[in-house]
mmCIF file of C-alpha atoms and ligand atoms in Angstrom:
data_model
loop_
_atom_site.group_PDB
_atom_site.id
_atom_site.type_symbol
_atom_site.label_atom_id
_atom_site.label_comp_id
_atom_site.label_asym_id
_atom_site.label_seq_id
_atom_site.Cartn_x
_atom_site.Cartn_y
_atom_site.Cartn_z
ATOM 1 C CA MET A 289 68.947 214.259 200.845
ATOM 2 C CA ASN A 290 67.062 212.624 203.711
ATOM 3 C CA GLN A 291 64.829 209.585 203.288
ATOM 4 C CA ILE A 292 61.537 211.487 202.891
ATOM 5 C CA SER A 293 62.749 214.022 200.344
ATOM 6 C CA TRP A 294 64.424 211.231 198.394
ATOM 7 C CA THR A 295 61.139 209.282 198.288
ATOM 8 C CA LEU A 296 59.176 212.375 197.309
ATOM 9 C CA HIS A 297 61.636 213.190 194.559
ATOM 10 C CA ASN A 298 61.332 209.684 193.116
ATOM 11 C CA PHE A 299 57.590 209.658 193.524
ATOM 12 C CA ARG A 300 57.236 212.855 191.499
ATOM 13 C CA HIS A 301 59.586 211.572 188.864
ATOM 14 C CA LEU A 302 57.698 208.282 188.507
ATOM 15 C CA LEU A 303 54.367 210.073 188.358
ATOM 16 C CA LYS A 304 55.574 212.438 185.631
ATOM 17 C CA THR A 305 56.982 209.529 183.648
ATOM 18 C CA SER A 306 53.731 207.593 183.869
ATOM 19 C CA ILE A 307 51.835 210.687 182.671
ATOM 20 C CA ALA A 308 54.224 211.139 179.753
ATOM 21 C CA HIS A 309 53.867 207.475 178.743
ATOM 22 C CA LYS A 310 50.153 207.223 179.557
ATOM 23 C CA ASP A 311 51.118 204.359 181.841
ATOM 24 C CA LEU A 312 47.840 203.883 183.697
ATOM 25 C CA SER A 313 48.815 200.865 185.796
ATOM 26 C CA THR A 314 51.925 202.512 187.284
ATOM 27 C CA GLY A 315 49.920 205.706 187.761
ATOM 28 C CA LYS A 316 47.179 203.835 189.623
ATOM 29 C CA ALA A 317 49.728 202.121 191.877
ATOM 30 C CA LEU A 318 51.205 205.524 192.710
ATOM 31 C CA HIS A 319 47.730 206.866 193.415
ATOM 32 C CA ALA A 320 47.041 204.004 195.844
ATOM 33 C CA PHE A 321 50.348 204.785 197.541
ATOM 34 C CA TYR A 322 49.323 208.429 197.747
ATOM 35 C CA PHE A 323 45.910 207.520 199.185
ATOM 36 C CA LYS A 324 47.479 205.634 202.027
ATOM 37 C CA SER A 325 49.214 208.898 202.924
ATOM 38 C CA LEU A 326 52.609 207.342 202.425
ATOM 39 C CA VAL A 327 53.514 210.532 200.602
ATOM 40 C CA PRO A 328 52.572 213.926 202.096
ATOM 41 C CA PRO A 329 49.470 215.216 200.260
ATOM 42 C CA SER A 330 49.873 218.321 198.147
ATOM 43 C CA THR A 331 47.788 220.150 195.576
ATOM 44 C CA TYR A 332 50.712 219.826 193.180
ATOM 45 C CA LEU A 333 50.632 216.010 193.328
ATOM 46 C CA SER A 334 46.830 215.836 193.253
ATOM 47 C CA ASN A 335 46.820 217.966 190.090
ATOM 48 C CA HIS A 336 49.190 215.510 188.481
ATOM 49 C CA PHE A 337 46.769 212.657 189.168
ATOM 50 C CA VAL A 338 44.036 214.650 187.422
ATOM 51 C CA LEU A 339 46.433 215.041 184.482
ATOM 52 C CA LEU A 340 47.297 211.350 184.510
ATOM 53 C CA TYR A 341 43.680 210.191 184.287
ATOM 54 C CA SER A 342 42.865 212.841 181.747
ATOM 55 C CA LYS A 343 45.733 211.722 179.508
ATOM 56 C CA CYS A 344 44.619 208.101 179.844
ATOM 57 C CA ARG A 345 41.059 209.186 178.980
ATOM 58 C CA ARG A 346 39.619 208.129 182.343
ATOM 59 C CA LEU A 347 37.338 211.087 182.843
ATOM 60 C CA SER A 348 35.487 209.901 185.951
ATOM 61 C CA ALA A 349 38.773 208.970 187.648
ATOM 62 C CA ALA A 350 40.088 212.454 186.796
ATOM 63 C CA ARG A 351 36.975 213.961 188.360
ATOM 64 C CA ALA A 352 37.394 211.786 191.477
ATOM 65 C CA ALA A 353 41.046 212.834 191.806
ATOM 66 C CA PHE A 354 39.952 216.460 191.523
ATOM 67 C CA ASP A 355 37.192 216.015 194.137
ATOM 68 C CA LEU A 356 39.721 214.526 196.546
ATOM 69 C CA THR A 357 42.047 217.509 196.200
ATOM 70 C CA ARG A 358 41.882 219.286 199.542
ATOM 71 C CA HIS A 359 42.842 222.737 198.358
ATOM 72 C CA PRO A 360 42.256 222.907 194.608
ATOM 73 C CA ASN A 361 43.945 225.849 192.902
ATOM 74 C CA VAL A 362 43.427 227.319 189.455
ATOM 75 C CA PHE A 363 45.738 224.661 187.938
ATOM 76 C CA SER A 364 43.514 221.903 189.371
ATOM 77 C CA PHE A 365 40.458 223.472 187.738
ATOM 78 C CA ASN A 366 42.260 224.052 184.444
ATOM 79 C CA ALA A 367 43.454 220.445 184.301
ATOM 80 C CA LEU A 368 39.925 219.087 184.702
ATOM 81 C CA ILE A 369 38.392 221.661 182.331
ATOM 82 C CA ALA A 370 40.903 220.575 179.678
ATOM 83 C CA ALA A 371 39.979 216.929 180.350
ATOM 84 C CA TYR A 372 36.272 217.657 179.873
ATOM 85 C CA ALA A 373 36.967 219.725 176.761
ATOM 86 C CA LYS A 374 39.062 216.948 175.240
ATOM 87 C CA GLU A 375 36.174 214.508 175.635
ATOM 88 C CA SER A 376 33.652 217.059 174.266
ATOM 89 C CA HIS A 377 31.854 217.396 177.625
ATOM 90 C CA ILE A 378 31.435 221.099 177.059
ATOM 91 C CA ASN A 379 28.684 221.664 179.654
ATOM 92 C CA ASP A 380 30.706 220.012 182.412
ATOM 93 C CA ALA A 381 33.714 222.078 181.358
ATOM 94 C CA HIS A 382 31.689 225.278 181.518
ATOM 95 C CA ASN A 383 30.084 224.397 184.877
ATOM 96 C CA LEU A 384 33.500 223.814 186.349
ATOM 97 C CA PHE A 385 34.795 227.042 184.834
ATOM 98 C CA ASP A 386 31.978 228.906 186.621
ATOM 99 C CA GLN A 387 33.176 227.468 189.926
ATOM 100 C CA ILE A 388 36.758 228.753 189.673
ATOM 101 C CA PRO A 389 37.228 231.490 192.269
ATOM 102 C CA GLU A 390 39.663 233.371 190.016
ATOM 103 C CA PRO A 391 40.014 231.989 186.485
ATOM 104 C CA ASP A 392 43.258 232.829 184.712
ATOM 105 C CA ILE A 393 43.907 233.270 180.998
ATOM 106 C CA VAL A 394 44.580 229.530 180.584
ATOM 107 C CA SER A 395 41.097 228.755 181.972
ATOM 108 C CA TYR A 396 39.599 231.117 179.396
ATOM 109 C CA ASN A 397 41.748 229.851 176.526
ATOM 110 C CA THR A 398 40.846 226.221 177.222
ATOM 111 C CA LEU A 399 37.127 226.903 177.207
ATOM 112 C CA ILE A 400 37.227 229.304 174.233
ATOM 113 C CA PHE A 401 39.150 226.708 172.219
ATOM 114 C CA ALA A 402 36.671 224.001 173.198
ATOM 115 C CA TYR A 403 33.731 226.082 171.982
ATOM 116 C CA ALA A 404 35.549 227.283 168.853
ATOM 117 C CA ASP A 405 36.458 223.719 167.948
ATOM 118 C CA ARG A 406 32.781 222.728 168.003
ATOM 119 C CA GLY A 407 31.789 225.738 165.932
ATOM 120 C CA ASP A 408 29.928 227.276 168.898
ATOM 121 C CA THR A 409 30.731 230.833 167.904
ATOM 122 C CA GLY A 410 28.442 232.631 170.377
ATOM 123 C CA PRO A 411 29.809 231.292 173.681
ATOM 124 C CA ALA A 412 33.398 231.342 172.357
ATOM 125 C CA LEU A 413 33.225 235.018 171.498
ATOM 126 C CA SER A 414 31.372 236.057 174.638
ATOM 127 C CA LEU A 415 34.054 234.326 176.727
ATOM 128 C CA PHE A 416 36.672 236.104 174.642
ATOM 129 C CA ASP A 417 34.982 239.395 175.433
ATOM 130 C CA GLU A 418 34.794 238.508 179.119
ATOM 131 C CA ALA A 419 38.513 237.649 179.167
ATOM 132 C CA ARG A 420 39.298 240.922 177.443
ATOM 133 C CA ARG A 421 37.267 242.952 179.972
ATOM 134 C CA SER A 422 38.743 241.115 182.929
ATOM 135 C CA GLY A 423 42.142 242.536 182.028
ATOM 136 C CA LEU A 424 43.846 239.151 182.304
ATOM 137 C CA GLY A 425 46.070 239.852 179.340
ATOM 138 C CA ILE A 426 44.885 238.220 176.127
ATOM 139 C CA ASP A 427 47.607 236.208 174.465
ATOM 140 C CA GLY A 428 48.122 234.764 170.991
ATOM 141 C CA PHE A 429 46.258 231.584 171.961
ATOM 142 C CA THR A 430 43.137 233.490 172.981
ATOM 143 C CA LEU A 431 43.169 235.425 169.730
ATOM 144 C CA SER A 432 43.733 232.414 167.572
ATOM 145 C CA ALA A 433 40.826 230.603 169.283
ATOM 146 C CA ALA A 434 38.621 233.625 168.665
ATOM 147 C CA VAL A 435 39.693 233.757 165.011
ATOM 148 C CA THR A 436 38.778 230.071 164.660
ATOM 149 C CA ALA A 437 35.396 230.756 166.245
ATOM 150 C CA SER A 438 34.732 233.669 163.893
ATOM 151 C CA SER A 439 35.387 231.395 160.885
ATOM 152 C CA ASN A 440 34.223 233.333 157.838
ATOM 153 C CA ASN A 441 32.540 236.243 159.560
ATOM 154 C CA VAL A 442 34.533 239.130 158.108
ATOM 155 C CA GLY A 443 32.961 241.700 160.453
ATOM 156 C CA LEU A 444 34.069 239.779 163.513
ATOM 157 C CA ILE A 445 37.512 239.190 162.095
ATOM 158 C CA ARG A 446 37.888 242.934 161.512
ATOM 159 C CA LEU A 447 37.023 243.515 165.159
ATOM 160 C CA LEU A 448 39.609 240.958 166.212
ATOM 161 C CA HIS A 449 42.112 242.651 163.981
ATOM 162 C CA CYS A 450 41.532 245.992 165.761
ATOM 163 C CA PHE A 451 41.890 244.127 168.978
ATOM 164 C CA ALA A 452 45.132 242.471 167.877
ATOM 165 C CA ILE A 453 46.575 245.889 167.147
ATOM 166 C CA CYS A 454 45.317 247.482 170.402
ATOM 167 C CA SER A 455 46.494 244.593 172.528
ATOM 168 C CA GLY A 456 49.836 244.673 170.811
ATOM 169 C CA LEU A 457 49.909 241.365 168.964
ATOM 170 C CA ASP A 458 52.458 243.188 166.827
ATOM 171 C CA SER A 459 54.591 243.284 169.912
ATOM 172 C CA PHE A 460 54.382 239.488 170.239
ATOM 173 C CA VAL A 461 56.081 239.444 166.876
ATOM 174 C CA SER A 462 58.960 241.534 168.181
ATOM 175 C CA LEU A 463 59.083 239.791 171.558
ATOM 176 C CA GLU A 464 59.517 236.389 169.986
ATOM 177 C CA PRO A 465 60.906 237.193 166.559
ATOM 178 C CA LEU A 466 61.594 233.555 165.673
ATOM 179 C CA ASN A 467 58.290 232.071 166.812
ATOM 180 C CA ALA A 468 56.087 231.515 163.756
ATOM 181 C CA THR A 469 52.768 231.475 165.651
ATOM 182 C CA PRO A 470 52.158 235.234 166.126
ATOM 183 C CA TYR A 471 53.048 235.900 162.482
ATOM 184 C CA VAL A 472 50.654 233.234 161.291
ATOM 185 C CA ILE A 473 47.819 234.454 163.527
ATOM 186 C CA LEU A 474 48.314 238.033 162.376
ATOM 187 C CA SER A 475 48.511 237.124 158.716
ATOM 188 C CA ASN A 476 45.402 234.928 159.053
ATOM 189 C CA ILE A 477 43.543 237.864 160.574
ATOM 190 C CA TYR A 478 44.679 240.135 157.733
ATOM 191 C CA ALA A 479 43.795 237.580 155.075
ATOM 192 C CA ALA A 480 40.350 236.952 156.514
ATOM 193 C CA ALA A 481 39.711 240.712 156.608
ATOM 194 C CA GLY A 482 40.889 241.047 153.002
ATOM 195 C CA ARG A 483 43.861 243.247 153.950
ATOM 196 C CA TRP A 484 46.267 241.711 151.485
ATOM 197 C CA GLN A 485 48.960 244.373 151.692
ATOM 198 C CA ASP A 486 49.245 244.101 155.476
ATOM 199 C CA MET A 487 49.305 240.361 155.139
ATOM 200 C CA ALA A 488 52.045 240.468 152.532
ATOM 201 C CA ALA A 489 54.064 242.761 154.818
ATOM 202 C CA ILE A 490 53.869 240.234 157.651
ATOM 203 C CA ARG A 491 54.845 237.430 155.288
ATOM 204 C CA ARG A 492 57.825 239.430 154.054
ATOM 205 C CA LEU A 493 58.897 240.120 157.622
ATOM 206 C CA MET A 494 58.744 236.396 158.314
ATOM 207 C CA ARG A 495 60.815 235.621 155.253
ATOM 208 C CA ASP A 496 63.391 238.328 155.958
ATOM 209 C CA ARG A 497 63.836 237.074 159.494
ATOM 210 C CA GLY A 498 64.061 233.482 158.354
ATOM 211 C CA VAL A 499 61.092 232.350 160.496
ATOM 212 C CA LYS A 500 59.996 228.911 159.377
ATOM 213 C CA LYS A 501 56.595 227.328 159.787
ATOM 214 C CA LYS A 502 56.434 223.607 160.302
ATOM 215 C CA PRO A 503 55.980 222.315 156.727
ATOM 216 C CA GLY A 504 52.636 220.679 155.999
ATOM 217 C CA CYS A 505 53.047 217.001 155.333
ATOM 218 C CA SER A 506 50.507 214.271 154.528
ATOM 219 C CA TRP A 507 50.912 210.560 154.168
ATOM 220 C CA ILE A 508 48.974 207.526 153.044
ATOM 221 C CA GLU A 509 49.562 203.800 153.227
ATOM 222 C CA VAL A 510 49.131 201.849 150.009
ATOM 223 C CA ASP A 511 50.096 198.173 149.760
ATOM 224 C CA ARG A 512 51.804 198.309 153.138
ATOM 225 C CA ARG A 513 54.060 201.157 152.076
ATOM 226 C CA THR A 514 53.757 204.658 153.476
ATOM 227 C CA HIS A 515 53.945 207.450 150.905
ATOM 228 C CA VAL A 516 54.786 210.876 152.303
ATOM 229 C CA PHE A 517 53.966 214.144 150.532
ATOM 230 C CA VAL A 518 55.124 217.662 151.335
ATOM 231 C CA ALA A 519 53.580 220.688 149.585
ATOM 232 C CA GLU A 520 55.378 221.555 146.339
ATOM 233 C CA ASP A 521 57.604 218.515 146.765
ATOM 234 C CA ALA A 522 58.438 216.708 143.546
ATOM 235 C CA SER A 523 60.401 213.791 144.951
ATOM 236 C CA HIS A 524 57.705 211.111 144.662
ATOM 237 C CA PRO A 525 58.456 208.811 141.698
ATOM 238 C CA MET A 526 54.898 209.242 140.398
ATOM 239 C CA ILE A 527 54.685 212.991 140.931
ATOM 240 C CA LYS A 528 54.064 213.760 137.219
ATOM 241 C CA GLU A 529 51.109 211.379 137.063
ATOM 242 C CA ILE A 530 49.799 212.752 140.365
ATOM 243 C CA HIS A 531 49.950 216.346 139.103
ATOM 244 C CA GLY A 532 48.228 215.307 135.865
ATOM 245 C CA TYR A 533 45.497 213.456 137.757
ATOM 246 C CA LEU A 534 44.954 216.444 140.061
ATOM 247 C CA GLU A 535 44.790 218.920 137.201
ATOM 248 C CA GLU A 536 42.074 216.885 135.525
ATOM 249 C CA MET A 537 40.201 216.312 138.768
ATOM 250 C CA LEU A 538 40.268 220.006 139.700
ATOM 251 C CA GLU A 539 38.843 220.892 136.271
ATOM 252 C CA LYS A 540 36.054 218.350 136.787
ATOM 253 C CA ILE A 541 35.080 219.622 140.216
ATOM 254 C CA LYS A 542 35.138 223.217 138.967
ATOM 255 C CA TRP A 543 32.349 222.198 136.606
ATOM 256 C CA ALA A 544 30.511 220.838 139.616
ATOM 257 C CA GLY A 545 30.770 224.182 141.426
ATOM 258 C CA TYR A 546 34.136 224.150 143.200
ATOM 259 C CA VAL A 547 35.786 227.564 143.380
ATOM 260 C CA PRO A 548 39.460 227.596 144.454
ATOM 261 C CA ASP A 549 39.748 229.656 147.624
ATOM 262 C CA VAL A 550 43.017 231.473 146.989
ATOM 263 C CA ARG A 551 43.015 232.951 150.481
ATOM 264 C CA TRP A 552 44.553 229.654 151.533
ATOM 265 C CA ALA A 553 47.278 229.935 148.942
ATOM 266 C CA LEU A 554 48.116 233.399 150.187
ATOM 267 C CA VAL A 555 47.959 232.535 153.843
ATOM 268 C CA LYS A 556 50.003 229.421 153.512
ATOM 269 C CA ASP A 557 52.445 230.260 150.773
ATOM 270 C CA GLY A 558 52.901 234.036 150.868
ATOM 271 C CA GLY A 559 54.432 236.152 148.151
ATOM 272 C CA ASP A 560 52.907 238.456 145.571
ATOM 273 C CA ILE A 561 51.791 236.047 142.871
ATOM 274 C CA GLY A 562 49.042 235.941 140.276
ATOM 275 C CA GLN A 563 45.714 234.089 140.382
ATOM 276 C CA ARG A 564 46.894 231.266 138.119
ATOM 277 C CA GLU A 565 50.013 230.647 140.177
ATOM 278 C CA MET A 566 48.035 230.789 143.422
ATOM 279 C CA GLU A 567 45.667 228.127 142.087
ATOM 280 C CA MET A 568 48.681 226.016 141.135
ATOM 281 C CA LYS A 569 50.079 226.294 144.651
ATOM 282 C CA LEU A 570 46.693 225.398 146.111
ATOM 283 C CA GLY A 571 46.534 222.372 143.843
ATOM 284 C CA HIS A 572 49.853 221.112 145.178
ATOM 285 C CA HIS A 573 49.030 221.103 148.892
ATOM 286 C CA SER A 574 50.322 217.965 150.559
ATOM 287 C CA GLU A 575 46.867 216.623 151.410
ATOM 288 C CA LYS A 576 45.730 216.992 147.776
ATOM 289 C CA LEU A 577 48.811 215.119 146.546
ATOM 290 C CA ALA A 578 48.215 212.296 149.040
ATOM 291 C CA VAL A 579 44.494 212.015 148.252
ATOM 292 C CA ALA A 580 45.175 212.000 144.493
ATOM 293 C CA PHE A 581 47.805 209.308 144.890
ATOM 294 C CA GLY A 582 45.421 207.267 147.056
ATOM 295 C CA LEU A 583 42.626 207.483 144.498
ATOM 296 C CA MET A 584 44.958 206.564 141.629
ATOM 297 C CA SER A 585 46.506 203.573 143.323
ATOM 298 C CA THR A 586 43.488 201.849 144.863
ATOM 299 C CA LYS A 587 40.494 200.088 143.368
ATOM 300 C CA GLU A 588 37.249 201.834 142.424
ATOM 301 C CA GLY A 589 34.976 202.263 145.424
ATOM 302 C CA GLU A 590 37.701 201.557 147.968
ATOM 303 C CA PRO A 591 37.815 204.065 150.858
ATOM 304 C CA ILE A 592 41.102 205.902 151.473
ATOM 305 C CA LEU A 593 42.706 207.316 154.608
ATOM 306 C CA VAL A 594 45.191 210.201 154.618
ATOM 307 C CA LEU A 595 46.966 211.598 157.685
ATOM 308 C CA LYS A 596 48.262 215.130 158.074
ATOM 309 C CA ASN A 597 50.644 216.706 160.603
ATOM 310 C CA LEU A 598 48.786 220.056 160.604
ATOM 311 C CA ARG A 599 45.192 221.137 160.342
ATOM 312 C CA ILE A 600 43.610 220.509 156.923
ATOM 313 C CA CYS A 601 43.320 223.731 154.911
ATOM 314 C CA GLY A 602 39.946 225.231 153.996
ATOM 315 C CA ASP A 603 40.416 224.872 150.261
ATOM 316 C CA CYS A 604 41.425 221.197 150.437
ATOM 317 C CA HIS A 605 38.458 220.583 152.747
ATOM 318 C CA ASN A 606 36.099 222.063 150.180
ATOM 319 C CA ALA A 607 37.762 220.293 147.235
ATOM 320 C CA PHE A 608 37.558 216.873 148.940
ATOM 321 C CA LYS A 609 33.813 217.250 149.387
ATOM 322 C CA PHE A 610 33.447 217.638 145.614
ATOM 323 C CA ILE A 611 35.973 214.875 144.880
ATOM 324 C CA SER A 612 34.125 212.420 147.150
ATOM 325 C CA GLU A 613 30.938 213.167 145.233
ATOM 326 C CA ILE A 614 32.441 212.813 141.752
ATOM 327 C CA THR A 615 34.543 209.712 142.417
ATOM 328 C CA LYS A 616 31.921 208.044 144.668
ATOM 329 C CA ARG A 617 34.707 207.376 147.140
ATOM 330 C CA GLU A 618 34.912 207.752 150.880
ATOM 331 C CA ILE A 619 37.934 209.931 151.677
ATOM 332 C CA THR A 620 39.012 210.224 155.303
ATOM 333 C CA VAL A 621 41.578 212.790 156.403
ATOM 334 C CA ARG A 622 42.891 212.660 159.956
ATOM 335 C CA ASP A 623 44.476 215.992 160.830
ATOM 336 C CA THR A 624 45.741 217.292 164.172
ATOM 337 C CA HIS A 625 42.213 218.123 165.268
ATOM 338 C CA ARG A 626 39.851 215.405 164.130
ATOM 339 C CA PHE A 627 38.754 212.904 161.514
ATOM 340 C CA HIS A 628 37.138 214.364 158.407
ATOM 341 C CA CYS A 629 35.169 211.730 156.576
ATOM 342 C CA PHE A 630 34.177 213.011 153.116
ATOM 343 C CA LYS A 631 31.330 211.151 151.511
ATOM 344 C CA GLU A 632 28.820 212.056 148.795
ATOM 345 C CA GLY A 633 29.797 215.707 148.835
ATOM 346 C CA ARG A 634 29.723 216.234 152.606
ATOM 347 C CA CYS A 635 32.130 216.058 155.500
ATOM 348 C CA SER A 636 31.362 214.345 158.807
ATOM 349 C CA CYS A 637 32.579 217.434 160.699
ATOM 350 C CA GLY A 638 29.645 219.423 159.317
ATOM 351 C CA ASP A 639 32.208 222.058 158.247
ATOM 352 C CA TYR A 640 33.170 222.802 161.839
ATOM 353 C CA TRP A 641 36.866 222.388 162.027
HETATM 354 ZN ZN1 ZN B 812 45.124 222.743 151.151
HETATM 355 ZN ZN1 ZN B 813 35.608 218.197 157.743
#
């Protein structure tokens, strides 16, 4: 390797490392080096500076790095759109999207997800339609964003289901037989459309092929100790008390109007089981166990914080609203998407999640 290619190789490596570690000061030093043209400029490197600033949540620096890119390509645009979306600057994200000479499916997915995440169903679905017409090749991500955007609109979900079949989402399942995502998207579509038999078939296929979803897991810190709960896991020393507490609490909130949404038991747990058993499974979701334990082991009126490694499920979300009302407690759940702060029967997300 000659001197220049050696330097370039190291430069790229350092830049990637500083992005991975969100190391802003090293990243800035590299950027200064780059500015002085000590390294030959390239769109590839410029895009990485956009990524760096975006990861370090320096939105205006990301924009400046983008503006200085001499020949921005679709990756440059996508990187900045994702940065805007992450910081909830949806209008800036959309304006930039409109400037892309030829958006690709990642550009669409990023923007559809951003709208879906805010509960902006209209723009999310019209972008989905646009992507579909453009013939870019809808993938599982596009569909799952559209399903999120459709939330409880059964009519829309049915349409998406037809689309999943026409566009061959089934074939995703056979292309990547061990990837859980296409199975989960398909079974969510079936469940939301009330097609239980189709959903059960997908679940069976998953089971027969041994495809595993990442298990849902929630944890809470009480007295400087972290207590971890996995759905249906009975290893916690106080699990009997927790189950008893939950049973009582669920009865109480039923009186207040809570109706267990067994779709979430089906979607998450599969199998052909009865109503009673489905309610039991729902009642033992990891986030419910962690919240119950938190309420039992802290003082009256004290707020509690639970963390979860996946998105909170719809039934737990609804139950926590009632529980916050009845117990007069503030319950915060941080899932992979956002903070949900339940207080006096409402959630801070306004039910958009
Ligand atoms: Zn749940
Ligand atoms: Zn919420």
